[in-house]
Amino acid sequence: MARIELTVDGAQVSDDVEPRMLLVQYLREKLGKTGTVIGCDTSNCGACTVHLDGRSVKSCNVLAVQANGHEVTTIEGLAEPGSLHAMQEAFHECHALQCGFCTPGMIMQSVDLLNDNPNPSEDEIRNGLEGNLCRCTGYHNIVRAVQAAAAAGATTAQPAAEKVEA
Amino acid sequence: MIPAKFDYLAATSVEEALSALSQSDDAKVIAGGQSLLPVLRMRLNAPDLLVDIGGIDTLKEIRDDGDSIVIGAMAPYYEILANDAVKNSLGLLHKAISEVADPQIRHRGTLGGALVHADPAGDCGAPVLALDGELVIAGQGGERTVAAVDFFEDLFTTAVGEDELLTHIRIPKYDGWGSNYQKFVRVAHQWPIVAVGAAVKTDGGTISEARIGLVNMGSTALRARATEQALVGREATVDGVREACDLAAEGANPPSDLNGDADYRRHLATVLTRRAVLAAAGG
């Protein structure tokens, strides 16, 4: 077993884990953060995307021990409880999902995309989301949601409520 | 999918990593892990010990060293992409890295890890080869430097020994050269069926020097030397470069698979080389 200490969605956590435990397993099975889902389990689909030190990663392709000493943000930590991040709001408004399975990863990657490039073109959005697969609807409304969130000035750290006032 | 059990060491220095590697018969180095973790999860490999070099800060530097640029083996792709010296002086490498997988993978994945993984379908090997990169390898006896041409030995096999560690990649600057990377895929974030990287120096519309790297055209990254030589003195036009680019697959031994047979890949290599050379030459 290996000792890890990290910050997850703003809370300090420490645990003994097997070195082979994946970050996504740790988040779901140890911390109960089932908002982060396992899709393909082969690092293709992006459904498990979280932020590690503020950058998007596929949490099925990171070991929990590699997150030791670092900061993880999941879809559950994107906004204060009871409120929505501007990107979540935009996905809701633009109907950017059907079954919703890809949505946590789509939203986390979309937030990362706007952190890098606050005003992306449609091409830049599609390229920025190339590591996230949606098997229901295609990507049309997802792209619209990212455009809407960009127009609303979405960034990582601020919950939607604060953004409305800003 | 969960990897088989392994012991884990988070090395804090190159020395500590080397010492751990020398004491184990079956250790693997993990850098960003973006190629290794899928391999472990599919249990294509099951090492006894994983030596994590992610905490060795000296391996993360990207340094402008006058005539060359030095990239630490642990520098993640996105840091390399954000580096102005790389963008300005190693345009071909910059363009190839921007095509690696997807943003999430580029946040974790490293150039050093990809080179030691040595997948001939990887985007980075051929550009490093074409640009005459040098690989700095540390062992317990000290450091040695290996030219890229001697580094890639075979499929997934490099000059890095079991007890050694790639620490840095040194690549001479190509200031004033044009570059282009043509990656042929059927769907987004796939490995290239074939890709071609070109760096070209022109003088008044005539090509004076060229470097061409081929991806997925054999068991290692390859260089299209016949084309490089034949391009010298040619006009940077479709007709000017056609004959030289038709030599691109000379000496290559590409695989046949579901994406295309070897002959198709040979043809593709000539077409992509022509496109890459013309785009690199600004024509």
Coordinates of C-alpha atoms in Angstrom, one line a residue:
Chain A
M1 CA 0.0 0.0 0.0
A2 CA 1.1 3.6 -0.6
R3 CA 0.2 6.6 1.4
I4 CA -1.4 9.5 -0.6
E5 CA -2.4 13.0 0.4
L6 CA -4.2 15.2 -2.0
T7 CA -6.9 17.8 -2.4
V8 CA -10.2 16.7 -4.0
D9 CA -12.8 19.3 -4.8
G10 CA -11.3 21.6 -2.2
A11 CA -11.1 19.0 0.6
Q12 CA -7.9 17.5 1.9
V13 CA -7.9 13.7 1.8
S14 CA -5.4 11.1 2.7
D15 CA -5.5 7.3 2.2
D16 CA -3.6 4.2 1.8
V17 CA -4.0 2.8 -1.7
E18 CA -2.7 0.0 -3.8
P19 CA -0.2 1.6 -6.3
R20 CA -2.2 0.0 -9.1
M21 CA -5.4 1.9 -8.2
L22 CA -6.5 4.2 -10.9
L23 CA -7.4 7.8 -10.0
V24 CA -11.0 7.3 -11.3
Q25 CA -11.4 4.2 -9.1
Y26 CA -10.1 6.2 -6.1
L27 CA -12.5 9.0 -6.8
R28 CA -15.5 6.7 -7.3
E29 CA -14.9 3.8 -4.9
K30 CA -13.0 5.5 -2.0
L31 CA -14.4 9.0 -2.1
G32 CA -17.9 8.2 -3.5
K33 CA -17.5 10.8 -6.2
T34 CA -19.5 8.9 -8.8
G35 CA -20.2 12.1 -10.8
T36 CA -17.0 11.1 -12.6
V37 CA -17.9 8.1 -14.7
I38 CA -15.9 5.3 -16.4
G39 CA -16.8 5.1 -20.1
C40 CA -14.5 3.2 -22.3
D41 CA -11.8 2.4 -19.7
T42 CA -9.2 2.6 -22.5
S43 CA -8.4 6.4 -22.3
N44 CA -10.3 7.0 -25.5
C45 CA -13.7 8.4 -24.6
G46 CA -12.9 11.2 -22.1
A47 CA -16.0 10.6 -19.9
C48 CA -13.7 10.3 -16.8
T49 CA -12.1 13.7 -17.4
V50 CA -11.2 15.6 -14.3
H51 CA -8.7 18.5 -13.6
L52 CA -5.4 17.7 -12.1
D53 CA -3.7 20.9 -10.9
G54 CA -6.1 22.8 -13.1
R55 CA -5.4 20.8 -16.3
S56 CA -7.8 18.3 -17.8
V57 CA -6.7 14.6 -17.6
K58 CA -8.4 11.3 -18.2
S59 CA -8.6 9.9 -14.7
C60 CA -8.7 6.3 -16.0
N61 CA -5.2 6.9 -17.3
V62 CA -3.7 8.3 -14.1
L63 CA -2.7 6.3 -11.0
A64 CA -4.0 7.5 -7.7
V65 CA -0.4 7.6 -6.5
Q66 CA 0.5 10.0 -9.3
A67 CA -2.0 12.4 -7.8
N68 CA -0.2 12.4 -4.5
G69 CA 0.4 16.0 -3.4
H70 CA -1.7 17.4 -6.1
E71 CA -5.1 19.0 -6.5
V72 CA -8.0 17.3 -8.2
T73 CA -11.3 18.9 -9.3
T74 CA -14.2 16.7 -10.4
I75 CA -17.5 17.6 -11.9
E76 CA -18.8 17.6 -8.4
G77 CA -16.5 20.4 -7.3
L78 CA -17.0 22.7 -10.3
A79 CA -19.6 24.8 -8.5
E80 CA -20.8 25.3 -5.0
P81 CA -23.5 22.8 -3.9
G82 CA -26.9 23.9 -5.1
S83 CA -25.5 26.1 -7.9
L84 CA -24.3 25.4 -11.4
H85 CA -21.1 26.4 -13.1
A86 CA -21.7 28.6 -16.2
M87 CA -20.7 25.6 -18.4
Q88 CA -23.2 23.3 -16.7
E89 CA -25.8 26.0 -17.1
A90 CA -24.9 26.3 -20.8
F91 CA -25.1 22.5 -21.3
H92 CA -28.6 22.6 -19.7
E93 CA -29.8 25.6 -21.7
C94 CA -28.5 24.3 -25.1
H95 CA -29.7 20.7 -24.5
A96 CA -26.1 19.5 -25.0
L97 CA -26.8 15.9 -23.9
Q98 CA -29.1 13.0 -24.5
C99 CA -28.2 10.1 -22.2
G100 CA -25.8 12.3 -20.2
F101 CA -23.0 9.7 -19.8
C102 CA -20.4 11.7 -21.6
T103 CA -21.5 14.9 -20.0
P104 CA -19.3 15.1 -16.9
G105 CA -16.2 14.7 -19.1
M106 CA -17.5 17.0 -21.8
I107 CA -18.1 19.7 -19.3
M108 CA -14.7 19.3 -17.6
Q109 CA -12.9 19.4 -20.9
S110 CA -15.0 22.3 -22.1
V111 CA -14.0 24.3 -19.0
D112 CA -10.4 23.5 -19.6
L113 CA -10.8 24.6 -23.2
L114 CA -12.1 28.0 -22.3
N115 CA -9.4 28.4 -19.6
D116 CA -6.9 28.0 -22.5
N117 CA -8.8 29.9 -25.1
P118 CA -11.7 32.1 -23.8
N119 CA -13.1 32.8 -27.3
P120 CA -12.6 29.7 -29.4
S121 CA -13.9 29.3 -33.0
E122 CA -16.1 26.4 -33.8
D123 CA -13.1 24.6 -35.2
E124 CA -11.1 25.2 -32.1
I125 CA -14.0 23.9 -30.0
R126 CA -14.3 20.7 -32.0
N127 CA -10.6 20.2 -31.9
G128 CA -10.5 20.9 -28.2
L129 CA -13.1 18.3 -27.6
E130 CA -11.5 15.6 -29.8
G131 CA -10.7 13.5 -26.8
N132 CA -14.3 13.3 -25.7
L133 CA -16.8 11.0 -27.4
C134 CA -20.6 11.4 -27.4
R135 CA -22.4 8.4 -28.9
C136 CA -26.0 9.7 -28.7
T137 CA -26.5 13.0 -30.5
G138 CA -23.4 14.1 -32.3
Y139 CA -21.7 17.2 -31.2
H140 CA -23.8 20.1 -32.5
N141 CA -25.5 21.2 -29.3
I142 CA -22.3 20.5 -27.3
V143 CA -20.5 23.0 -29.5
R144 CA -23.3 25.5 -29.1
A145 CA -23.2 25.1 -25.3
V146 CA -19.4 25.8 -25.3
Q147 CA -20.0 28.9 -27.5
A148 CA -22.8 30.1 -25.1
A149 CA -20.6 29.5 -22.1
A150 CA -17.7 31.4 -23.8
A151 CA -20.1 34.3 -24.5
A152 CA -21.1 34.3 -20.8
G153 CA -17.4 34.4 -19.8
A154 CA -17.1 31.0 -18.1
T155 CA -14.0 30.2 -16.1
T156 CA -13.0 27.3 -13.8
A157 CA -13.0 28.6 -10.3
Q158 CA -16.2 30.7 -10.3
P159 CA -19.6 29.1 -9.7
A160 CA -22.3 30.3 -12.0
A161 CA -24.0 32.4 -9.4
E162 CA -20.9 34.6 -9.1
K163 CA -20.6 34.8 -12.9
V164 CA -24.0 36.2 -13.3
E165 CA -23.1 39.1 -11.0
A166 CA -19.7 39.7 -12.6
Chain B
M1 CA -9.4 -2.8 -16.3
I2 CA -6.9 -2.8 -13.5
P3 CA -3.2 -3.4 -13.9
A4 CA -1.6 -6.4 -12.3
K5 CA 0.1 -5.7 -8.9
F6 CA 3.3 -3.8 -8.8
D7 CA 5.5 -2.1 -6.3
Y8 CA 5.9 1.7 -6.7
L9 CA 8.7 4.1 -6.1
A10 CA 8.2 7.9 -6.5
A11 CA 11.8 8.8 -7.3
T12 CA 12.9 12.3 -6.3
S13 CA 16.2 12.3 -8.2
V14 CA 17.7 10.7 -11.3
E15 CA 20.2 8.9 -9.0
E16 CA 17.4 7.4 -6.9
A17 CA 15.6 6.2 -10.1
L18 CA 18.8 4.7 -11.5
S19 CA 19.5 2.9 -8.2
A20 CA 16.0 1.4 -8.1
L21 CA 16.3 0.3 -11.7
S22 CA 19.6 -1.4 -11.1
Q23 CA 18.2 -3.3 -8.1
S24 CA 15.2 -4.8 -9.9
D25 CA 15.1 -7.4 -12.7
D26 CA 11.7 -6.3 -13.9
A27 CA 11.2 -2.6 -13.4
K28 CA 9.5 -0.1 -15.7
V29 CA 9.9 3.7 -15.7
I30 CA 6.7 5.7 -15.8
A31 CA 6.8 9.3 -17.0
G32 CA 3.4 10.7 -17.9
G33 CA 2.1 7.2 -18.3
Q34 CA -0.2 7.9 -21.2
S35 CA 1.2 5.0 -23.2
L36 CA 2.3 2.8 -20.4
L37 CA -0.9 2.8 -18.3
P38 CA -3.1 1.4 -21.2
V39 CA -0.4 -1.3 -21.7
L40 CA -0.5 -2.2 -18.0
R41 CA -4.3 -2.1 -17.8
M42 CA -4.6 -4.5 -20.8
R43 CA -1.9 -6.5 -19.0
L44 CA 0.3 -6.6 -22.1
N45 CA 3.1 -6.0 -19.6
A46 CA 3.2 -6.6 -15.8
P47 CA 6.4 -5.2 -14.2
D48 CA 7.3 -6.0 -10.6
L49 CA 8.3 -2.4 -10.0
L50 CA 7.1 1.0 -11.4
V51 CA 9.7 3.8 -11.0
D52 CA 7.8 7.1 -11.2
I53 CA 10.0 10.0 -12.5
G54 CA 7.1 12.5 -12.4
G55 CA 8.5 14.1 -9.2
I56 CA 12.0 14.8 -10.6
D57 CA 11.8 18.5 -11.4
T58 CA 15.2 18.7 -13.2
L59 CA 13.7 16.5 -15.9
K60 CA 10.9 19.0 -16.6
E61 CA 13.1 21.9 -17.9
I62 CA 12.9 23.2 -21.5
R63 CA 16.1 25.2 -22.1
D64 CA 17.3 27.4 -24.9
D65 CA 20.9 26.4 -25.2
G66 CA 22.2 28.7 -28.0
D67 CA 22.4 26.6 -31.1
S68 CA 20.1 23.9 -29.7
I69 CA 17.0 23.4 -27.5
V70 CA 17.1 21.0 -24.6
I71 CA 13.9 19.4 -23.5
G72 CA 13.7 17.4 -20.3
A73 CA 12.3 13.9 -20.6
M74 CA 9.5 14.7 -18.1
A75 CA 8.4 17.9 -19.9
P76 CA 4.7 17.4 -20.8
Y77 CA 3.6 18.0 -24.3
Y78 CA 1.5 21.1 -23.4
E79 CA 4.5 22.8 -21.8
I80 CA 6.6 22.1 -24.9
L81 CA 3.8 23.5 -27.1
A82 CA 3.7 26.7 -25.0
N83 CA 7.4 27.3 -25.3
D84 CA 8.3 30.1 -27.8
A85 CA 11.8 28.8 -28.5
V86 CA 10.4 25.4 -29.5
K87 CA 7.7 27.1 -31.6
N88 CA 10.2 29.3 -33.4
S89 CA 13.2 27.1 -33.8
L90 CA 11.7 23.6 -33.9
G91 CA 8.6 24.2 -35.9
L92 CA 8.3 20.6 -37.2
L93 CA 8.4 19.1 -33.7
H94 CA 5.9 21.7 -32.5
K95 CA 3.4 20.9 -35.2
A96 CA 3.8 17.2 -34.7
I97 CA 3.2 17.5 -30.9
S98 CA 0.1 19.6 -31.5
E99 CA -1.3 16.5 -33.3
V100 CA -0.6 14.0 -30.5
A101 CA -3.8 12.4 -29.3
D102 CA -6.0 14.9 -27.5
P103 CA -5.7 17.8 -25.0
Q104 CA -6.1 15.6 -21.9
I105 CA -3.3 13.2 -23.1
R106 CA -1.1 16.2 -24.0
H107 CA -1.5 17.5 -20.4
R108 CA 0.0 14.3 -19.0
G109 CA 2.1 12.8 -21.8
T110 CA 5.8 13.6 -22.3
L111 CA 8.1 13.7 -25.3
G112 CA 10.6 11.6 -23.4
G113 CA 8.1 8.9 -22.6
A114 CA 6.9 8.7 -26.2
L115 CA 10.4 8.4 -27.5
V116 CA 11.3 5.6 -25.2
H117 CA 8.0 3.9 -25.8
A118 CA 9.1 4.0 -29.5
D119 CA 5.8 3.2 -31.2
P120 CA 6.6 3.6 -34.9
A121 CA 3.1 5.1 -35.3
G122 CA 3.8 7.7 -32.6
D123 CA 3.9 11.3 -33.8
C124 CA 7.2 12.4 -32.2
G125 CA 9.9 9.9 -33.2
A126 CA 10.2 10.8 -36.9
P127 CA 10.4 14.6 -36.3
V128 CA 13.2 14.1 -33.7
L129 CA 15.0 11.8 -36.1
A130 CA 14.5 14.1 -39.1
L131 CA 15.8 17.1 -37.0
D132 CA 19.0 15.2 -36.0
G133 CA 18.0 15.1 -32.3
E134 CA 20.3 13.7 -29.7
L135 CA 19.2 11.7 -26.7
V136 CA 20.9 12.0 -23.3
I137 CA 20.8 8.7 -21.4
A138 CA 21.8 8.4 -17.8
G139 CA 23.1 5.2 -16.2
Q140 CA 24.9 4.4 -13.0
G141 CA 28.2 4.8 -14.9
G142 CA 27.3 8.3 -16.0
E143 CA 25.7 10.0 -19.0
R144 CA 26.0 9.1 -22.7
T145 CA 24.5 10.8 -25.7
V146 CA 23.0 8.9 -28.6
A147 CA 22.0 10.3 -32.0
A148 CA 18.4 9.7 -32.9
V149 CA 19.5 7.6 -35.8
D150 CA 21.0 5.1 -33.4
F151 CA 18.3 5.5 -30.7
F152 CA 15.4 3.8 -32.4
E153 CA 16.5 0.2 -32.7
D154 CA 13.2 -1.7 -33.5
L155 CA 9.5 -1.9 -32.7
F156 CA 9.2 -0.5 -29.1
T157 CA 12.9 -0.9 -28.7
T158 CA 15.5 1.9 -28.1
A159 CA 19.1 2.3 -27.1
V160 CA 18.0 2.9 -23.5
G161 CA 19.1 -0.1 -21.4
E162 CA 17.1 -1.8 -18.6
D163 CA 19.1 0.1 -16.0
E164 CA 19.1 3.4 -17.8
L165 CA 17.0 6.5 -18.0
L166 CA 16.4 9.0 -20.9
T167 CA 16.9 12.4 -19.2
H168 CA 17.0 15.0 -22.0
I169 CA 16.5 15.5 -25.7
R170 CA 18.7 18.0 -27.4
I171 CA 17.7 19.2 -30.9
P172 CA 19.6 21.7 -33.0
K173 CA 17.7 24.9 -33.9
Y174 CA 16.2 25.3 -37.4
D175 CA 15.7 29.0 -37.4
G176 CA 14.4 30.2 -40.7
W177 CA 13.3 26.8 -41.9
G178 CA 9.7 26.1 -42.9
S179 CA 7.9 23.1 -41.6
N180 CA 4.8 21.0 -41.9
Y181 CA 3.3 17.8 -40.5
Q182 CA 0.8 15.8 -42.5
K183 CA -1.0 13.2 -40.4
F184 CA -3.4 10.9 -42.3
V185 CA -6.1 9.5 -40.1
R186 CA -9.7 8.3 -40.6
V187 CA -11.1 9.6 -37.3
A188 CA -10.0 12.1 -34.7
H189 CA -7.2 11.3 -32.2
Q190 CA -6.2 8.1 -34.0
W191 CA -2.7 7.0 -34.5
P192 CA -1.6 8.0 -38.0
I193 CA -2.1 5.5 -40.8
V194 CA 0.9 7.3 -42.2
A195 CA 2.3 10.7 -41.3
V196 CA 5.1 12.8 -42.8
G197 CA 7.0 15.6 -41.2
A198 CA 9.0 18.0 -43.4
A199 CA 11.4 20.8 -42.5
V200 CA 12.6 22.8 -45.5
K201 CA 15.0 25.6 -46.1
T202 CA 14.4 27.7 -49.2
D203 CA 16.4 30.3 -51.0
G204 CA 14.4 32.4 -53.4
G205 CA 11.8 29.7 -54.2
T206 CA 14.5 27.0 -54.5
I207 CA 14.9 24.3 -51.9
S208 CA 18.4 24.3 -50.4
E209 CA 18.0 21.7 -47.6
A210 CA 15.3 19.3 -46.5
R211 CA 14.6 17.0 -43.6
I212 CA 11.8 14.4 -44.0
G213 CA 10.5 12.1 -41.2
L214 CA 8.1 9.2 -41.8
V215 CA 5.7 7.8 -39.2
N216 CA 4.3 4.3 -39.3
M217 CA 6.3 3.3 -42.4
G218 CA 8.3 0.5 -40.7
S219 CA 9.3 -0.9 -37.3
T220 CA 10.9 2.4 -36.3
A221 CA 10.6 6.0 -37.1
L222 CA 12.3 6.6 -40.5
R223 CA 13.9 9.3 -42.5
A224 CA 13.3 9.7 -46.3
R225 CA 16.9 10.4 -47.1
A226 CA 16.6 9.8 -50.9
T227 CA 13.9 12.5 -51.0
E228 CA 15.9 14.8 -48.9
Q229 CA 18.9 14.6 -51.3
A230 CA 16.8 14.8 -54.4
L231 CA 15.0 17.9 -53.2
V232 CA 18.1 20.0 -53.0
G233 CA 18.1 22.6 -55.8
R234 CA 14.5 21.9 -56.8
E235 CA 12.0 24.6 -57.2
A236 CA 9.3 24.6 -54.5
T237 CA 6.5 23.9 -56.9
V238 CA 4.3 20.8 -57.4
D239 CA 6.2 19.9 -60.6
G240 CA 9.5 20.9 -59.0
V241 CA 9.3 18.5 -56.1
R242 CA 7.2 15.6 -57.5
E243 CA 10.0 13.4 -58.7
A244 CA 11.9 13.8 -55.4
C245 CA 8.8 13.1 -53.3
D246 CA 8.0 10.0 -55.3
L247 CA 11.2 8.5 -53.6
A248 CA 9.8 9.0 -50.1
A249 CA 9.0 5.3 -49.4
E250 CA 12.4 4.1 -50.8
G251 CA 13.8 1.6 -48.3
A252 CA 10.7 1.7 -46.1
N253 CA 9.0 -1.5 -45.0
P254 CA 5.5 -0.4 -43.9
P255 CA 3.0 -2.7 -42.2
S256 CA -0.2 -4.0 -43.7
D257 CA -3.3 -3.9 -41.5
L258 CA -7.0 -3.0 -41.5
N259 CA -6.2 0.6 -42.2
G260 CA -4.3 -0.2 -45.4
D261 CA -1.8 -2.5 -46.9
A262 CA 1.9 -1.8 -47.4
D263 CA 1.5 -0.6 -51.0
Y264 CA -1.2 1.8 -50.0
R265 CA 1.1 3.2 -47.3
R266 CA 3.9 3.6 -49.7
H267 CA 1.7 5.6 -52.0
L268 CA 0.4 7.6 -49.1
A269 CA 3.9 8.5 -48.0
T270 CA 4.7 10.0 -51.4
V271 CA 1.5 12.1 -51.5
L272 CA 1.9 13.3 -47.9
T273 CA 5.6 14.1 -48.5
R274 CA 4.7 16.2 -51.5
R275 CA 2.1 18.1 -49.5
A276 CA 4.3 18.5 -46.4
V277 CA 7.3 19.7 -48.5
L278 CA 5.2 22.2 -50.4
A279 CA 3.5 23.5 -47.3
A280 CA 6.8 23.7 -45.5
A281 CA 8.3 25.6 -48.4
G282 CA 5.4 28.0 -48.3
G283 CA 4.4 27.0 -51.9

